[in-house]
Amino acid sequence: MWKGFIGKLSGKAPKSVGGGGGGWGSPPSKSPTSYGANGGQWDPMRSSPPLPVVAGAEGDTREDVFLRKVTVCCVLFDFSTDRVGRDSPERERKRQVLMSLVDCVGAAEEPLTEAMVSACVGMFAINLFRVFPPKVRPGAGGAAEADEDDPFFDPSWYHLQVVYELLLRFVMSPVVDVKVARKYVDNSFISRLLDLLDSDDPRERDCLKTVLHRIYGKFMGNRPFIRKAVSNIIYRFVSEDDHHNGIAELLEVFGSVISGFAKPLKEEHKLFLCKALIPLHKPKAVGMYLPQLTYCITQFIDKEPKLSGTVIRGLLKYWPVTNSQKEMMFLGELEEVLELTEMPEFQKCMVPLFRRVAHCLNSSHFQVAERALYLWNNEHVFNLISRNHQVILPIIYPALERNARLHWNQSVLNVTMNVRKMFFDMDQKLLLACQKKFQEEEEKQAESEERRRLIWEHLERNAAFHQVTGDISFSVVTKSAPLVAPTMT
Amino acid sequence: MAMVDEPLYPIAVLIDELKNEDIQLRLNSIRRLSTIARALGEERTRKELIPFLSENNDDEDEVLLAMAEELGVFIPYVGGVEHAHVLLPPLETLSTVEETCVRDKAVESLCRIGAQMKENDIVDFFIPVVKRLASGEWFTARVSSCGLFHIAYPSATDPLKTELRTIYGQLCQDDMPMVRRAAASNLGKFAATVEQSHLKTEIMSIFDDLTQDDQDSVRLLAVEGCAALGKLLEPQDCVAHILPVIVNFSQDKSWRVRYMVANQLYELCEAVGPEPTRADLVPAYVRLLRDNEAEVRIAAAGKVTKFCRILSPQLAIQHILPCVKELSSDSSQHVRSALASVIMGMAPVLGKDATIAELLPIFLSLLKDEFPDVRLNIISKLDQVNQVIGIDLLSQSLLPAIVELAEDRHWRVRLAIIEYIPLLASQLGVGFFDDKLGALCMQWLEDKVFSIREAAANNLKRLAEEFGPEWAMQHIIPQVLEKINNPHYLYRMTILQAISLLAPVMGADITCQKLLPVVINSSKDRVPNIKFNVAKVLQSLVPILDQSVVDKTVKPCLVELSEDPDVDVRYYANQALQACDQIMMSS
């Protein structure tokens, strides 16, 4: 009867994966009550209608029954073509069997045998590892475009959800022996799990996040591999400009991984910060995962405060040029990092840092300018600035002055005046000196531009005297690039 | 100013500029690197400028990118090809940076320089660079090295060649997928420089490894190289090595891989010849045409005509045509659209009888497709069918399709059909056109969307060219001129535009008698925009008209406009007057 059921199942399922589990042939010889302590989970009354699995399992060993159930779950259903209704009995049964497995693993007291572990992992692979479908093209009418941001929900989630539940139980369960499981939850299994993080379905990514976290915790031997694989995903995402849905989830897992790193940090971990995390600021989708990224980064600085200089220089390297939204996020992160920054590190990078801040102060996007001005509201940052005002004020004075004269936004204007006042209270003499210098430079600006023009003209004339080695490509190359008018700084 | 007479140190200027806070100034100075080099002279450029650049590469990526680009064309400034090697060190450093754009540009420049270098210089200088990069500690260097082998290899000595092949093999098995991907995507280029004997052994084994990589992304790039490799091999080797791989790939579980196969299959057929194509590749292609994934079917459908061309008509009818029929009613509009864009080309392949019997029903059903793209694609290739079966069999269904497209609510669709009107006119002939399409062409002149009105005016010109001035005099000019009284000034403007386009086609007489009076009349319009457009149109008419007409009619009108209260009208009137004078002087 059991075989018949499976046969029927395979026959109807559009894609059936042959069950490789053994134990078909063993004739039922024991009564259902002989499950011993675990009998409770197998109670056929739990699932109605009664599962054929259990009915046919009469008298088998616990392993046999378990393997049979796992085999049932290896049959895949095609949810995309909705010919068989959602409630078709086979689908419903698979879900029931999956749920009974979840209960079984959750409540088991005896360790799972190797055959059971192997079958489980195989079943996970069959159910989970799939190739995601292409992105849906927008319809010609353009009506579909509005839905672009809507999350995608995988129709097969009805089964996947329980499979993930089981996987999570499996990974967390004390009855799964790490030594045995490691043979099956190997690098290739983990790497395929990581591939799944690109799923369009947020529910799936969320499950994966938890599972990966547990795997990292339980399978110590795989940790270096996981770190390497995650780095590779990030390198690809950053340097090959690829799309990836799961960066936020990956970073969330790594937030707690990083907080578990031992002090002093290993060189490998610092490399991860410099080569993977900091460059993650570059992609235009940074908004999707910035909170998680910032968390990871602050964890690093927490462990080793000296790293804040590296982080700040990294932020400056990837500072957005035209994207104001992103610029505000950067300012937010900068403030968080500065909070953790100690004086020696701050002093090492304050000059380039405040050149950048000066730019932000002058942004014609008022929110950017405002966000930059609010740095002064932070007590720690204010402290850092005030103790280095001899260096910082001369850098940002021109920006303050320009805002005071030209900024269109009233609120920016007001806050600028406040900041100016703060500096005035700090060091009146210096402020006045800066003011004087600014006025002088303003007067000299036209002159220095003229000077630059003349220098280049002179160079051009000198250059014209020298002939270059006769080369066919010469005529193409001699054209000098047009001078772009220097922008006001 | 005094400083101009001071002695000038070109490098000092550069150093000074590169210190500037303003990135635009730094960029400017890098963009003028050749000026500095010329001012320095070749020797000092080699000894001072280039070493300076090698050491100063911690600037922003944008500046580095500019530097990588400039150095690629710097050979003349360092003293010609024999000194080209001095340019390698700075570019070597640039090809290890983190930013992909900079690296790619540096590799491009290295290739450009390497391609000009002498053979022994390649051995002495270029190959060491390749080897250093290939063994670089960070993956960026190794990725860059993959793009240089095809330049280095041809000039290498035999032992060096062996070494280079070995290194490439190692790159293909690198620990980092990034490096393997770079190696996979450059394999075709490199293989093209390798001797046939090594190609069959070493390169093929590298290729085999890549096709079995556990990373989807690497395998994908390996498929991309399939066709390129296949073309390098002798046909029998291609059949032995590439064919099984591609047939295997055509059933890969990843739709991306299958998609890639669908794009490459045709080229591979060319490489293996007709017999293996029939035996192995046709079944693979048919599978792809019936793939579960629409993306794969789109790619496959787009190649259907090319594929049929290399098959015998009989095979095409037997194997491909049934799939084409299925695709013509595919559930995805994009599949149907891809099919529609090529299917007309099948007519010459299949011949007249098969086209009428088999293809015509498909054409007709696609012409009635609910998506305009599909219909447009059919119409755009009408000439191909016309040559085989004539247009008559289609014209019944064509007209409703055209009319519907002409009134489509998406202006881009209307624009597309206008673009095809001259083609249709030439295929359908004057008679058909006059009856059915003439009115549409006039209707577009009063479309709500500017681009459509603009295209409509242009269309009239092309029609006049197609059918000749006499026809245009009867069927276009009167209707167009009538519309100059439209109450909306934007529509009047379209008419002025149409006039200026039509005038050169119609010739001096008609322009003078019919068109000019209308334009002159419009100079009294109450809307300034019309008036300055009159000035513009008059300016464009001057070269066509007789001098006497210009003096008697055009100029007085322009003079009047040049005293208009509106500043723009005066401006364009003066422009036109100046143009009149210039033409007068030159004649």
JSON list of N, CA, C and O in Angstrom, two decimals, chain B residues 63 72 134 193 231 262 277 311 344 356 361 423-424 441 443 447 457 478 583:
[
{"chain": "B", "resi": 63, "resn": "VAL", "atom": "N", "xyz": [40.59, 60.01, -11.01]},
{"chain": "B", "resi": 63, "resn": "VAL", "atom": "CA", "xyz": [41.88, 60.51, -11.49]},
{"chain": "B", "resi": 63, "resn": "VAL", "atom": "C", "xyz": [42.72, 59.34, -12.02]},
{"chain": "B", "resi": 63, "resn": "VAL", "atom": "O", "xyz": [43.35, 59.43, -13.07]},
{"chain": "B", "resi": 72, "resn": "GLY", "atom": "N", "xyz": [47.88, 54.86, -21.97]},
{"chain": "B", "resi": 72, "resn": "GLY", "atom": "CA", "xyz": [47.71, 53.93, -23.08]},
{"chain": "B", "resi": 72, "resn": "GLY", "atom": "C", "xyz": [48.12, 54.50, -24.42]},
{"chain": "B", "resi": 72, "resn": "GLY", "atom": "O", "xyz": [48.45, 53.75, -25.35]},
{"chain": "B", "resi": 134, "resn": "ALA", "atom": "N", "xyz": [49.92, 37.67, -12.39]},
{"chain": "B", "resi": 134, "resn": "ALA", "atom": "CA", "xyz": [49.26, 36.38, -12.24]},
{"chain": "B", "resi": 134, "resn": "ALA", "atom": "C", "xyz": [49.55, 35.73, -10.89]},
{"chain": "B", "resi": 134, "resn": "ALA", "atom": "O", "xyz": [48.78, 34.90, -10.42]},
{"chain": "B", "resi": 193, "resn": "THR", "atom": "N", "xyz": [45.42, 32.46, -29.75]},
{"chain": "B", "resi": 193, "resn": "THR", "atom": "CA", "xyz": [46.84, 32.66, -30.02]},
{"chain": "B", "resi": 193, "resn": "THR", "atom": "C", "xyz": [47.65, 31.37, -29.81]},
{"chain": "B", "resi": 193, "resn": "THR", "atom": "O", "xyz": [48.83, 31.33, -30.09]},
{"chain": "B", "resi": 231, "resn": "LYS", "atom": "N", "xyz": [35.22, 27.49, -33.04]},
{"chain": "B", "resi": 231, "resn": "LYS", "atom": "CA", "xyz": [35.67, 27.99, -34.34]},
{"chain": "B", "resi": 231, "resn": "LYS", "atom": "C", "xyz": [37.17, 27.82, -34.52]},
{"chain": "B", "resi": 231, "resn": "LYS", "atom": "O", "xyz": [37.66, 27.77, -35.64]},
{"chain": "B", "resi": 262, "resn": "ALA", "atom": "N", "xyz": [21.33, 28.86, -26.04]},
{"chain": "B", "resi": 262, "resn": "ALA", "atom": "CA", "xyz": [20.42, 29.27, -27.10]},
{"chain": "B", "resi": 262, "resn": "ALA", "atom": "C", "xyz": [21.03, 30.40, -27.93]},
{"chain": "B", "resi": 262, "resn": "ALA", "atom": "O", "xyz": [20.85, 30.46, -29.14]},
{"chain": "B", "resi": 277, "resn": "THR", "atom": "N", "xyz": [25.36, 18.90, -37.00]},
{"chain": "B", "resi": 277, "resn": "THR", "atom": "CA", "xyz": [24.27, 19.82, -36.71]},
{"chain": "B", "resi": 277, "resn": "THR", "atom": "C", "xyz": [22.95, 19.08, -36.75]},
{"chain": "B", "resi": 277, "resn": "THR", "atom": "O", "xyz": [22.13, 19.17, -35.84]},
{"chain": "B", "resi": 311, "resn": "LEU", "atom": "N", "xyz": [20.26, 25.02, -42.33]},
{"chain": "B", "resi": 311, "resn": "LEU", "atom": "CA", "xyz": [19.69, 23.69, -42.51]},
{"chain": "B", "resi": 311, "resn": "LEU", "atom": "C", "xyz": [19.12, 23.57, -43.92]},
{"chain": "B", "resi": 311, "resn": "LEU", "atom": "O", "xyz": [18.92, 24.58, -44.60]},
{"chain": "B", "resi": 344, "resn": "MET", "atom": "N", "xyz": [9.94, 36.67, -40.70]},
{"chain": "B", "resi": 344, "resn": "MET", "atom": "CA", "xyz": [9.77, 37.02, -42.10]},
{"chain": "B", "resi": 344, "resn": "MET", "atom": "C", "xyz": [10.97, 36.56, -42.92]},
{"chain": "B", "resi": 344, "resn": "MET", "atom": "O", "xyz": [10.84, 36.25, -44.10]},
{"chain": "B", "resi": 356, "resn": "ILE", "atom": "N", "xyz": [3.72, 30.03, -48.42]},
{"chain": "B", "resi": 356, "resn": "ILE", "atom": "CA", "xyz": [2.27, 30.23, -48.50]},
{"chain": "B", "resi": 356, "resn": "ILE", "atom": "C", "xyz": [1.54, 29.21, -47.63]},
{"chain": "B", "resi": 356, "resn": "ILE", "atom": "O", "xyz": [0.62, 29.54, -46.89]},
{"chain": "B", "resi": 361, "resn": "PRO", "atom": "N", "xyz": [-0.07, 31.59, -42.58]},
{"chain": "B", "resi": 361, "resn": "PRO", "atom": "CA", "xyz": [-1.01, 31.62, -41.43]},
{"chain": "B", "resi": 361, "resn": "PRO", "atom": "C", "xyz": [-0.38, 32.19, -40.17]},
{"chain": "B", "resi": 361, "resn": "PRO", "atom": "O", "xyz": [-1.04, 32.89, -39.39]},
{"chain": "B", "resi": 423, "resn": "LEU", "atom": "N", "xyz": [8.55, 52.49, -46.06]},
{"chain": "B", "resi": 423, "resn": "LEU", "atom": "CA", "xyz": [8.80, 51.11, -46.47]},
{"chain": "B", "resi": 423, "resn": "LEU", "atom": "C", "xyz": [7.52, 50.47, -46.99]},
{"chain": "B", "resi": 423, "resn": "LEU", "atom": "O", "xyz": [7.48, 49.86, -48.07]},
{"chain": "B", "resi": 424, "resn": "LEU", "atom": "N", "xyz": [6.44, 50.66, -46.24]},
{"chain": "B", "resi": 424, "resn": "LEU", "atom": "CA", "xyz": [5.15, 50.11, -46.65]},
{"chain": "B", "resi": 424, "resn": "LEU", "atom": "C", "xyz": [4.73, 50.68, -47.99]},
{"chain": "B", "resi": 424, "resn": "LEU", "atom": "O", "xyz": [4.27, 49.95, -48.87]},
{"chain": "B", "resi": 441, "resn": "CYS", "atom": "N", "xyz": [-1.57, 59.56, -42.81]},
{"chain": "B", "resi": 441, "resn": "CYS", "atom": "CA", "xyz": [-0.37, 60.39, -42.80]},
{"chain": "B", "resi": 441, "resn": "CYS", "atom": "C", "xyz": [-0.72, 61.85, -42.46]},
{"chain": "B", "resi": 441, "resn": "CYS", "atom": "O", "xyz": [0.08, 62.54, -41.82]},
{"chain": "B", "resi": 443, "resn": "GLN", "atom": "N", "xyz": [-3.40, 62.72, -40.68]},
{"chain": "B", "resi": 443, "resn": "GLN", "atom": "CA", "xyz": [-3.92, 62.69, -39.32]},
{"chain": "B", "resi": 443, "resn": "GLN", "atom": "C", "xyz": [-2.79, 62.85, -38.31]},
{"chain": "B", "resi": 443, "resn": "GLN", "atom": "O", "xyz": [-2.94, 63.52, -37.29]},
{"chain": "B", "resi": 447, "resn": "ASP", "atom": "N", "xyz": [-1.29, 65.14, -34.33]},
{"chain": "B", "resi": 447, "resn": "ASP", "atom": "CA", "xyz": [-1.20, 64.29, -33.13]},
{"chain": "B", "resi": 447, "resn": "ASP", "atom": "C", "xyz": [-0.96, 65.17, -31.90]},
{"chain": "B", "resi": 447, "resn": "ASP", "atom": "O", "xyz": [-0.46, 66.28, -32.00]},
{"chain": "B", "resi": 457, "resn": "ALA", "atom": "N", "xyz": [5.85, 64.93, -40.28]},
{"chain": "B", "resi": 457, "resn": "ALA", "atom": "CA", "xyz": [6.38, 65.87, -41.27]},
{"chain": "B", "resi": 457, "resn": "ALA", "atom": "C", "xyz": [7.51, 65.22, -42.06]},
{"chain": "B", "resi": 457, "resn": "ALA", "atom": "O", "xyz": [7.57, 65.31, -43.29]},
{"chain": "B", "resi": 478, "resn": "PRO", "atom": "N", "xyz": [-1.68, 70.08, -51.10]},
{"chain": "B", "resi": 478, "resn": "PRO", "atom": "CA", "xyz": [-2.91, 70.81, -50.79]},
{"chain": "B", "resi": 478, "resn": "PRO", "atom": "C", "xyz": [-3.40, 70.54, -49.37]},
{"chain": "B", "resi": 478, "resn": "PRO", "atom": "O", "xyz": [-3.75, 71.47, -48.63]},
{"chain": "B", "resi": 583, "resn": "ILE", "atom": "N", "xyz": [24.78, 84.04, -48.71]},
{"chain": "B", "resi": 583, "resn": "ILE", "atom": "CA", "xyz": [24.54, 83.27, -49.92]},
{"chain": "B", "resi": 583, "resn": "ILE", "atom": "C", "xyz": [24.70, 84.15, -51.15]},
{"chain": "B", "resi": 583, "resn": "ILE", "atom": "O", "xyz": [25.27, 83.75, -52.16]}
]
